PDB file of C-alpha atoms in Angstrom:
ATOM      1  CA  UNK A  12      53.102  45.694 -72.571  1.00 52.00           C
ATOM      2  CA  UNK A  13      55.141  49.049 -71.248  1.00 59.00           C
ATOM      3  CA  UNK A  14      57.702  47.624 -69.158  1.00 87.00           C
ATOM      4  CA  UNK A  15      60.450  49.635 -67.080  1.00 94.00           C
ATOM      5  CA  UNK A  16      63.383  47.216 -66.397  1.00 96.00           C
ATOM      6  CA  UNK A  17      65.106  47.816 -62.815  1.00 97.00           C
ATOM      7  CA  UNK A  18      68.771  46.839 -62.227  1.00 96.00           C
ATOM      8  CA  UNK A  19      69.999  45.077 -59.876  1.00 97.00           C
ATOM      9  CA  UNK A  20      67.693  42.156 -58.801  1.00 96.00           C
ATOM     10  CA  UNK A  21      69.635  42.170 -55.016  1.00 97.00           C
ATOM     11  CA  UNK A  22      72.258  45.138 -53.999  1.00 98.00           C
ATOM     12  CA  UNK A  23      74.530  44.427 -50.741  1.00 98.00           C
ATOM     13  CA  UNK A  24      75.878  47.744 -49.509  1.00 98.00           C
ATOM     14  CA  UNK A  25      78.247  48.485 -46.563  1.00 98.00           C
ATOM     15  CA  UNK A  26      76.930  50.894 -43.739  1.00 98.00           C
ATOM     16  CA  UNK A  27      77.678  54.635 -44.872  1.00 98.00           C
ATOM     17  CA  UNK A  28      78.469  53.604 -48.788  1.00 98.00           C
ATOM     18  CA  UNK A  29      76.223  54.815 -51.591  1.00 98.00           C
ATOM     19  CA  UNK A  30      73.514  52.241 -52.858  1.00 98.00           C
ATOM     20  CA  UNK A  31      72.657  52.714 -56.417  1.00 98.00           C
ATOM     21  CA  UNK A  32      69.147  50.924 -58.293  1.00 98.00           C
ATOM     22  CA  UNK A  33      68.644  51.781 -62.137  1.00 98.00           C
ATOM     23  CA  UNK A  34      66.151  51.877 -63.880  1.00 98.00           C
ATOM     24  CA  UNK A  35      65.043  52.046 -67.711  1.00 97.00           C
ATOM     25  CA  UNK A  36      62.066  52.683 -69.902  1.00 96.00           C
ATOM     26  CA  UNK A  37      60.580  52.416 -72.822  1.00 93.00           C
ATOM     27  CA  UNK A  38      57.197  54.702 -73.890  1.00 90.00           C
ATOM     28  CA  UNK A  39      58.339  58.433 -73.968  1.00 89.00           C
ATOM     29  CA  UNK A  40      54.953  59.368 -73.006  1.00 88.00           C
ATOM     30  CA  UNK A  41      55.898  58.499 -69.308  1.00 90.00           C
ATOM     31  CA  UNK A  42      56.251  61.798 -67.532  1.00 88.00           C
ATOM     32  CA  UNK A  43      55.931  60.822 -63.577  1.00 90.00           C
ATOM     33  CA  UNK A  44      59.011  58.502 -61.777  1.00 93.00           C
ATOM     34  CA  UNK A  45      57.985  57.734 -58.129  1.00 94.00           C
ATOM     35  CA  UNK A  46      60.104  55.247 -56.375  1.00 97.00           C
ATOM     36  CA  UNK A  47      58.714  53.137 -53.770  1.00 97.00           C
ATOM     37  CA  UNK A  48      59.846  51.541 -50.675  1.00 98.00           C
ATOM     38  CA  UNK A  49      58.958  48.255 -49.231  1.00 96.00           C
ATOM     39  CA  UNK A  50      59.880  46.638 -45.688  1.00 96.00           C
ATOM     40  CA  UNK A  51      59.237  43.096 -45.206  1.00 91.00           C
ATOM     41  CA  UNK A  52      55.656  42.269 -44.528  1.00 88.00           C
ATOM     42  CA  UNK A  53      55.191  45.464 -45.203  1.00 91.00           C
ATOM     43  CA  UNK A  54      53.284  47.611 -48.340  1.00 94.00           C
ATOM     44  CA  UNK A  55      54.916  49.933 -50.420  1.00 96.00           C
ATOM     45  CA  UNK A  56      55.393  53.286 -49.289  1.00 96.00           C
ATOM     46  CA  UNK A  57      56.411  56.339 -51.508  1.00 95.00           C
ATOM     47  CA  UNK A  58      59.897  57.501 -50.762  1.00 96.00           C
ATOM     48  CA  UNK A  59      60.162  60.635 -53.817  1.00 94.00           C
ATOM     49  CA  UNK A  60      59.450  60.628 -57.429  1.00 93.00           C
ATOM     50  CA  UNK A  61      60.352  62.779 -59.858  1.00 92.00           C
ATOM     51  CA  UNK A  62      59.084  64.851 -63.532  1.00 89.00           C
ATOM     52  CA  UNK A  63      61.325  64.677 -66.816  1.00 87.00           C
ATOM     53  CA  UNK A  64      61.119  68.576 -65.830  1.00 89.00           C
ATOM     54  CA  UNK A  65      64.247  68.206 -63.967  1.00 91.00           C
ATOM     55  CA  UNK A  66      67.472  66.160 -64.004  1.00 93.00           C
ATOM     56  CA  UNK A  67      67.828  65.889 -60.273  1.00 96.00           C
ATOM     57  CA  UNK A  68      65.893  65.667 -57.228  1.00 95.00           C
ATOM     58  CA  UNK A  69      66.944  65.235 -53.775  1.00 96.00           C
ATOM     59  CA  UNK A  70      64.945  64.441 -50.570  1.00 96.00           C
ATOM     60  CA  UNK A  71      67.839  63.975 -47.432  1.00 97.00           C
ATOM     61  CA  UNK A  72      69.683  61.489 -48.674  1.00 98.00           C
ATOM     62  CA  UNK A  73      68.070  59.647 -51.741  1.00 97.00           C
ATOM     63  CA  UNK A  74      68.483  61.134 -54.806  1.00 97.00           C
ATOM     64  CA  UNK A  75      66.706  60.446 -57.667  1.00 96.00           C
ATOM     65  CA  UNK A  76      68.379  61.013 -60.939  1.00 96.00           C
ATOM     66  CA  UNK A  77      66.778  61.195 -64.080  1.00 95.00           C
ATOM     67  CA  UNK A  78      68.071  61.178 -67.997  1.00 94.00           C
ATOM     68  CA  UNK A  79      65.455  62.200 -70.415  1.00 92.00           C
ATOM     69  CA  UNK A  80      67.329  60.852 -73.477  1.00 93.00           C
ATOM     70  CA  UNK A  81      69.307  57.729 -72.286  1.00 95.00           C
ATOM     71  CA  UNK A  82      65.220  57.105 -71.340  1.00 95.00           C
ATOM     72  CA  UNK A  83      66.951  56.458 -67.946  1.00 96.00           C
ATOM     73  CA  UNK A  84      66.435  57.194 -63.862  1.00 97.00           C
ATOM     74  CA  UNK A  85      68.670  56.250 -60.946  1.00 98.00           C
ATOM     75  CA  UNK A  86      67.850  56.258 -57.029  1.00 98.00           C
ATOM     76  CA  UNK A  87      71.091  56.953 -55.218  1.00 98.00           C
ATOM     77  CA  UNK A  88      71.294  56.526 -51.373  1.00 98.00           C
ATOM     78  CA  UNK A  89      74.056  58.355 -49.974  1.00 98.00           C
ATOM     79  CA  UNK A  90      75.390  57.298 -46.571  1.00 98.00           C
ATOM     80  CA  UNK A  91      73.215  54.246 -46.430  1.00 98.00           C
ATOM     81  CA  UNK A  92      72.366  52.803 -43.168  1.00 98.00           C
ATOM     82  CA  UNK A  93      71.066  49.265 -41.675  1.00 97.00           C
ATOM     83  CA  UNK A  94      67.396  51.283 -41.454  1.00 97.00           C
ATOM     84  CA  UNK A  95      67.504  51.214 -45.782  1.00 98.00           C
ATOM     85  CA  UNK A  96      67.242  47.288 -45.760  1.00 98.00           C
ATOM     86  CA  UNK A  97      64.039  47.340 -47.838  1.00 97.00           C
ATOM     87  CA  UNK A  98      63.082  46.283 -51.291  1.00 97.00           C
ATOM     88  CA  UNK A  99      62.757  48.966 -53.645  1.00 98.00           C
ATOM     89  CA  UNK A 100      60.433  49.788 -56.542  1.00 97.00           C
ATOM     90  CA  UNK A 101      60.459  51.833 -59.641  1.00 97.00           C
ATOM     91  CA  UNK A 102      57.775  52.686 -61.306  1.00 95.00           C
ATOM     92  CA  UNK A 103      56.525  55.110 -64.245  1.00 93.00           C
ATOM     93  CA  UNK A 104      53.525  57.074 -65.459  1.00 89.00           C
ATOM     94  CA  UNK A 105      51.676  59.570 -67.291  1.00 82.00           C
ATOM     95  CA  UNK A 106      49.630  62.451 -66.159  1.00 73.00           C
ATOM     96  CA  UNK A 107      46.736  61.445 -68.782  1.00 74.00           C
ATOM     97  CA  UNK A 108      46.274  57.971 -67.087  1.00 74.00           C
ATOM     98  CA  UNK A 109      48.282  58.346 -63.755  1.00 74.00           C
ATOM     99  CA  UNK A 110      47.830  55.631 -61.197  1.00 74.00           C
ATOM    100  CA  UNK A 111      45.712  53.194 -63.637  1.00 72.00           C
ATOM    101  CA  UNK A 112      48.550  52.700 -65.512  1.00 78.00           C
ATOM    102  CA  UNK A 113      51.494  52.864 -63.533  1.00 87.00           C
ATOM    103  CA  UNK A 114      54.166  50.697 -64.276  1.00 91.00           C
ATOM    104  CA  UNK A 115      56.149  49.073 -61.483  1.00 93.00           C
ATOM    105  CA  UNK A 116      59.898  47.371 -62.003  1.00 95.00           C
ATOM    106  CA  UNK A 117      60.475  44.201 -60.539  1.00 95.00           C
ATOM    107  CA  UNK A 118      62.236  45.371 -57.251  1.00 96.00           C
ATOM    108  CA  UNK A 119      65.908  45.978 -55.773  1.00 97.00           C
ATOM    109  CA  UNK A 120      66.348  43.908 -52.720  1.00 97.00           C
ATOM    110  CA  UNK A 121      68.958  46.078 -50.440  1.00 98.00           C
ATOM    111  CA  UNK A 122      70.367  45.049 -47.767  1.00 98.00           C
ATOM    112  CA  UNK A 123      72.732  47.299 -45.936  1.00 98.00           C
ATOM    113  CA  UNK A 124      75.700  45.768 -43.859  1.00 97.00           C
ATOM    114  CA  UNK A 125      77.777  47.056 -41.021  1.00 92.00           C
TER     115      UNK A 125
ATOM    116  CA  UNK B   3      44.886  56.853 -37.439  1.00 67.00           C
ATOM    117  CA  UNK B   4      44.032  56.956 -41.396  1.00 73.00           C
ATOM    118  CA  UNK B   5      44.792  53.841 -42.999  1.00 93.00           C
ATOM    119  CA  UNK B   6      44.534  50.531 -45.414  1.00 96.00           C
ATOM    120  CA  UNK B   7      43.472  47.952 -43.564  1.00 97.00           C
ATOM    121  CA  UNK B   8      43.344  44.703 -45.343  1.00 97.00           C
ATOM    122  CA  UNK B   9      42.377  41.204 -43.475  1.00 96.00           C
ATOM    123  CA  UNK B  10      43.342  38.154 -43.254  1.00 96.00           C
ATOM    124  CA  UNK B  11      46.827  38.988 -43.157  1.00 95.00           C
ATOM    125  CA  UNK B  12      47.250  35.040 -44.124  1.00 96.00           C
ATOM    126  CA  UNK B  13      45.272  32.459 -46.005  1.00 94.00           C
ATOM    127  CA  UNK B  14      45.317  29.002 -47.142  1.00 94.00           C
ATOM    128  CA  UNK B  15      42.816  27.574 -49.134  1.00 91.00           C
ATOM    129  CA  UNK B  16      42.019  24.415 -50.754  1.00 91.00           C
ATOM    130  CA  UNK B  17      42.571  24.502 -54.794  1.00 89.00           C
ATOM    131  CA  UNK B  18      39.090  24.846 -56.177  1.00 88.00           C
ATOM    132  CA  UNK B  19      37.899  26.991 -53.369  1.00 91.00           C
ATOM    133  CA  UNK B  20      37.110  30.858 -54.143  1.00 94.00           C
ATOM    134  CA  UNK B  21      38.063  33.017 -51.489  1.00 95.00           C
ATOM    135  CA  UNK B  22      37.670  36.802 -50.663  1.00 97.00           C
ATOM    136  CA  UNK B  23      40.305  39.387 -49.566  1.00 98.00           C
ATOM    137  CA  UNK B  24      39.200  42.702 -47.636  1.00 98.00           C
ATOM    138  CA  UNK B  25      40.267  45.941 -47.951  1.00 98.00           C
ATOM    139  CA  UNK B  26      38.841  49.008 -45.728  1.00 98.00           C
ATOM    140  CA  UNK B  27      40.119  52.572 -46.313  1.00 97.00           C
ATOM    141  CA  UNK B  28      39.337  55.597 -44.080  1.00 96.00           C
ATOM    142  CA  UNK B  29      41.347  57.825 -45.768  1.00 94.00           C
ATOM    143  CA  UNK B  30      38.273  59.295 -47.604  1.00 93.00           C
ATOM    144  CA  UNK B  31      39.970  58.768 -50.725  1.00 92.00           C
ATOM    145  CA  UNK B  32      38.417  57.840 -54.439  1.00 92.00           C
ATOM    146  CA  UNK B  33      40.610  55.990 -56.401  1.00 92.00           C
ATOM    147  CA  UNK B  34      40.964  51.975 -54.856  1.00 94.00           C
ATOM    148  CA  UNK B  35      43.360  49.826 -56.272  1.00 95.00           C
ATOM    149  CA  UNK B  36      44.286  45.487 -56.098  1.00 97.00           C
ATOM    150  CA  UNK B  37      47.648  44.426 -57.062  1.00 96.00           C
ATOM    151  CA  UNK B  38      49.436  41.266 -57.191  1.00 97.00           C
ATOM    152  CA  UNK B  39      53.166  41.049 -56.388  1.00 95.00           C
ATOM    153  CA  UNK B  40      55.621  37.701 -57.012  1.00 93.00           C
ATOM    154  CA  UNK B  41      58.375  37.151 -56.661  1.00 86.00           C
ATOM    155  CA  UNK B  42      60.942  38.740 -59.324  1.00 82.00           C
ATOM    156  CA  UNK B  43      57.577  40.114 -61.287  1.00 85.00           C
ATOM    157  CA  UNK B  44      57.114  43.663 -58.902  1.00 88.00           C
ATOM    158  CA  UNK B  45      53.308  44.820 -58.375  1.00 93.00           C
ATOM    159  CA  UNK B  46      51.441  44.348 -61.341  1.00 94.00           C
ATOM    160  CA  UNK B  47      47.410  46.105 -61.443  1.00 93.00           C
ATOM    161  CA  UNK B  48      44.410  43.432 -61.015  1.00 96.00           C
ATOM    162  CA  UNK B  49      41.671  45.700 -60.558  1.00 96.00           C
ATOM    163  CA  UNK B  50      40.864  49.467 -60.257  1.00 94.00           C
ATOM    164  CA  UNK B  51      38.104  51.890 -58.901  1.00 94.00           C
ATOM    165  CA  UNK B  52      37.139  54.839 -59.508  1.00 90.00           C
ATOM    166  CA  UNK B  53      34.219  56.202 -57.452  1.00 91.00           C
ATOM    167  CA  UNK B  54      31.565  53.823 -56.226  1.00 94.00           C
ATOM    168  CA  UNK B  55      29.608  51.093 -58.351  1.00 95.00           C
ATOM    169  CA  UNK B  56      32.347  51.539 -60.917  1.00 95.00           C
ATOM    170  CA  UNK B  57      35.232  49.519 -61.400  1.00 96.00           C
ATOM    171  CA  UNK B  58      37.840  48.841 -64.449  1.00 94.00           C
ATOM    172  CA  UNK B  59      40.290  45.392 -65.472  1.00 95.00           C
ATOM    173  CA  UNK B  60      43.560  45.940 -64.839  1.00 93.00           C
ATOM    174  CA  UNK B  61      46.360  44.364 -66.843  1.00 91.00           C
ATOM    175  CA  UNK B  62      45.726  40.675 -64.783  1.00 95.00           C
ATOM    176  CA  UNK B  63      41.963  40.193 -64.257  1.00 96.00           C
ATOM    177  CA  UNK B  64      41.703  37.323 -65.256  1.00 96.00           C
ATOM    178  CA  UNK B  65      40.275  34.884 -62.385  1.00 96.00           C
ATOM    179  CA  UNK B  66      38.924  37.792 -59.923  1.00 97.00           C
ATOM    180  CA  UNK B  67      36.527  39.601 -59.056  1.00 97.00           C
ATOM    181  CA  UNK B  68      36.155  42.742 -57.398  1.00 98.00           C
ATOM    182  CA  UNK B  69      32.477  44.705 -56.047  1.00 98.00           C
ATOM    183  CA  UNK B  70      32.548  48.682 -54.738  1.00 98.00           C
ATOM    184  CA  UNK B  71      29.359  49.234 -52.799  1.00 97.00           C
ATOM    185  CA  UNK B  72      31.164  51.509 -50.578  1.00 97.00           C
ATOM    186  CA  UNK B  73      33.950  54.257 -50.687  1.00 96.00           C
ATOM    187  CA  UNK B  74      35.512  52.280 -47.802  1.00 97.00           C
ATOM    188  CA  UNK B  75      35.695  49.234 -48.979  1.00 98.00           C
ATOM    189  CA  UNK B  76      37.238  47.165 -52.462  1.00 98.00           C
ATOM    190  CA  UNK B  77      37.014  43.805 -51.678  1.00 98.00           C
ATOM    191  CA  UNK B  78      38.787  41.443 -53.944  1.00 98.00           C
ATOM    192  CA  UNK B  79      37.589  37.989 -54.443  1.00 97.00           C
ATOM    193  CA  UNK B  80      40.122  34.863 -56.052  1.00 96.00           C
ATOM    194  CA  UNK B  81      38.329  32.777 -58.036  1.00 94.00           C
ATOM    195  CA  UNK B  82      38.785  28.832 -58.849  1.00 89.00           C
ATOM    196  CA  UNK B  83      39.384  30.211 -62.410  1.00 88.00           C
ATOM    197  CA  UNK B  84      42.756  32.380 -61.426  1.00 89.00           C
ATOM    198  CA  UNK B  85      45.202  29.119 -62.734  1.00 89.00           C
ATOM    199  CA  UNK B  86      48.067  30.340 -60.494  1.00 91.00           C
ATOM    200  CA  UNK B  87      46.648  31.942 -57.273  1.00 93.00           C
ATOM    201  CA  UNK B  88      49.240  31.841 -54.830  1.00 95.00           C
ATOM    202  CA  UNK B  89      50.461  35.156 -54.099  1.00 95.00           C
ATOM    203  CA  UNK B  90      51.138  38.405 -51.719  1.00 96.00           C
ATOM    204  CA  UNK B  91      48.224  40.786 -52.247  1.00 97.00           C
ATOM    205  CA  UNK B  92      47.929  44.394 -52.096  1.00 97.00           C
ATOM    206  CA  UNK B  93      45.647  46.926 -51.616  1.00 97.00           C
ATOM    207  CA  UNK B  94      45.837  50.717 -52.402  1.00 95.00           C
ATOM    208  CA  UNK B  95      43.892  53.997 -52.743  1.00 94.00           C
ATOM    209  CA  UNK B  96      44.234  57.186 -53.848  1.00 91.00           C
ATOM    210  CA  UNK B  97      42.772  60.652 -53.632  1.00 86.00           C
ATOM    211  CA  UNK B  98      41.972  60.041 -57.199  1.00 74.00           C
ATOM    212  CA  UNK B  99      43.613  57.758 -60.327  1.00 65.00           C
ATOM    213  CA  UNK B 100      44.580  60.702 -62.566  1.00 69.00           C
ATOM    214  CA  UNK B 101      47.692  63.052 -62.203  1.00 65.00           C
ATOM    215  CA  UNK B 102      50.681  62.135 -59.814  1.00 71.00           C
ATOM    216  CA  UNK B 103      48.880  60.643 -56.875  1.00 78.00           C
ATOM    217  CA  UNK B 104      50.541  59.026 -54.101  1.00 88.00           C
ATOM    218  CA  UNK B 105      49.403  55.436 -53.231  1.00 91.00           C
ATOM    219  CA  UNK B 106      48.891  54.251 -49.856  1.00 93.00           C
ATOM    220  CA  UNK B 107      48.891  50.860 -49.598  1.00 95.00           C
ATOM    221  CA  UNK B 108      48.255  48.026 -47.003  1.00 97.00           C
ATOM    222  CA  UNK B 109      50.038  45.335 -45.305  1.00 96.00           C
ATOM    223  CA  UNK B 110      48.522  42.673 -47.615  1.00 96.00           C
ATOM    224  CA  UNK B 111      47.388  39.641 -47.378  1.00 97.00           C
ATOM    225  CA  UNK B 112      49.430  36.214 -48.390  1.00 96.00           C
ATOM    226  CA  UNK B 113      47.061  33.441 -49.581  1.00 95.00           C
ATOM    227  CA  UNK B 114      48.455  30.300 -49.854  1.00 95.00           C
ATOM    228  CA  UNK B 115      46.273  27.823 -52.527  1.00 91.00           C
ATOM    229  CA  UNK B 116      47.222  23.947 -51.025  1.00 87.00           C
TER     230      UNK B 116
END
């Protein structure tokens, strides 16, 4: 089964640091990267996603960066705030199959401190 | 407002007992979709839909069943043949399953098997 493998499990940040998730995958065939957000009791919602066409894309303050050979992609979240406390999902695609086969992590719980 | 709406929120059911999950969509969209989410395991795909009176296995079909009789609606019943049913259930459409399409998904429903 394609897996993508997220990184940390649980992430404890202070109030205005930068909270980092990982992720990596395996099938090089995967060409769409959305990231999802999750609030307790809560579905996921999208938050930004990303193409292998670029390196780098940014959406306030989440980042999502992405390296095509290290078959890697990171969600950074710069000045993070008590409001990020969510669980937060990886996932990966292809345009030929798209949503039937996306592939989800396992989730970064984040909690954000003062 | 446009929306998932999937009911009951809760459920506990006797082992042995089958028991049906609803999911109601006015967001005129296509593409319907059931997951599953544990704990440590992220959302993995039960079933999938299409268009109406058309429906696909996902990667963990096994003990459910699934009927599309309306664009609204994907209701997703457990049966007494799932081995492990307990579990936070999601529901999520689409404008369509190809391509890069967001998912919107509900609050879900926790069943509980006793």
């Amino acid at each position: 089964q394609q897996q993508v493998k997220q990184s940390p499990q649980s992430l404890i940040v202070q109030k205005g640091g930068i909270s980092i998730i990982n992720c990596a995958y395996e099938n090089t065939a995967f060409d769409y990267f959305p990231w999802y957000q999750q609030f307790p009791g809560k579905g996921p919602a999208l938050l930004i996603a990303i193409r292998p066409d670029v390196s780098e894309k940014k959406e306030g303050r989440f980042t999502i960066s992405f390296n095509k050979s290290a078959k890697q992609f990171s969600l950074h979240i710069m000045d993070s705030q008590p409001g990020d406390s969510a669980t937060y999902f990886c996932a990966a695609s292809d345009q030929d199959f798209g949503n039937e086969k996306l592939t989800f992590g396992t989730g970064t719980r984040l909690t954000i401190i003062p | 407002d446009g929306g998932i709406t999937q009911s009951p929120k809760y459920l506990f059911r006797k082992e042995g007992q089958n028991v049906t999950l609803s999911c109601e969509q006015n967001l005129n969209h296509d593409a319907m979709y059931w997951y599953r989410q544990d704990p440590g395991q992220g959302l993995r795909l039960i079933y999938y839909s299409q268009i109406v009176n058309d429906f696909q296995k996902g990667d963990i079909a096994e003990g459910y069943s699934v009927s599309r009789e309306k664009k609204e609606s994907f209701p997703l019943t457990v049966t007494s043949a799932q081995k492990n049913p307990t579990a936070f259930y999601l529901c999520a459409s689409s404008m369509s399953t190809g391509g890069f399409g967001e998912l919107f998904f509900g609050e879900g429903s926790r069943l509980t098997v006793l």
